[in-house]
C-alpha positions as a printed NumPy array, in Angstrom:
array([[-38.357, -44.648,   1.573],
       [-36.96 , -43.335,  -1.75 ],
       [-33.381, -44.078,  -2.694],
       [-31.07 , -41.089,  -2.439],
       [-29.191, -40.343,  -5.654],
       [-26.546, -37.797,  -6.5  ],
       [-26.432, -35.847,  -9.726],
       [-23.734, -37.304, -12.02 ],
       [-22.317, -33.845, -12.793],
       [-21.743, -33.216,  -9.108],
       [-20.063, -36.589,  -8.661],
       [-17.736, -35.881, -11.594],
       [-16.829, -32.463, -10.199],
       [-16.075, -33.995,  -6.788],
       [-13.876, -36.678,  -8.385],
       [-11.927, -34.053, -10.361],
       [-11.455, -31.927,  -7.238],
       [-10.292, -34.935,  -5.224],
       [ -7.597, -35.729,  -7.783],
       [ -6.332, -32.206,  -8.42 ],
       [ -3.401, -30.678,  -6.579],
       [ -3.796, -27.434,  -4.683],
       [ -1.509, -24.536,  -5.515],
       [  0.881, -23.098,  -2.938],
       [ -1.47 , -20.12 ,  -2.488],
       [ -4.525, -22.36 ,  -1.974],
       [ -2.687, -24.416,   0.652],
       [ -1.548, -21.241,   2.415],
       [ -5.111, -19.914,   2.534],
       [ -6.343, -23.232,   3.956],
       [ -3.656, -23.14 ,   6.647],
       [ -4.584, -19.587,   7.589],
       [ -8.298, -20.441,   7.728],
       [ -7.584, -23.521,   9.866],
       [ -5.44 , -21.598,  12.342],
       [ -7.963, -18.772,  12.64 ],
       [-10.743, -21.31 ,  13.17 ],
       [ -8.829, -23.119,  15.907],
       [ -7.913, -19.913,  17.688],
       [-11.404, -18.464,  17.491],
       [-12.707, -21.609,  19.236],
       [-10.516, -20.598,  22.17 ],
       [-11.928, -17.071,  22.234],
       [ -8.761, -15.513,  20.799],
       [ -9.016, -12.741,  18.238],
       [ -6.351, -12.922,  15.572],
       [ -6.199, -11.38 ,  12.121],
       [ -5.294, -13.043,   8.843],
       [ -2.306, -10.693,   8.616],
       [ -1.028, -11.821,  12.03 ],
       [ -1.352, -15.48 ,  11.114],
       [  0.342, -14.922,   7.764],
       [  3.213, -13.075,   9.443],
       [  3.745, -15.924,  11.93 ],
       [  3.658, -18.519,   9.156],
       [  6.194, -16.496,   7.19 ],
       [  8.473, -16.393,  10.239],
       [  8.27 , -20.167,  10.502],
       [  9.241, -20.645,   6.864],
       [ 11.928, -17.957,   6.88 ],
       [ 10.007, -15.663,   4.504],
       [  9.406, -12.829,   6.985],
       [ 11.862,  -9.965,   7.291]])
């Protein structure tokens, strides 16, 4: 069985990504995606706008 190897460029890119910090916007998008994914597993339909609005209410950003 041949040994599996990974391209060095890919490994370097993964290392850089693992050590970089996400911006506030990137974290927000991940939270929204996670919530939508969890809710869709339960058969619930929810929009990105609805999730964003609820998150803004939790953080005091919504009017």
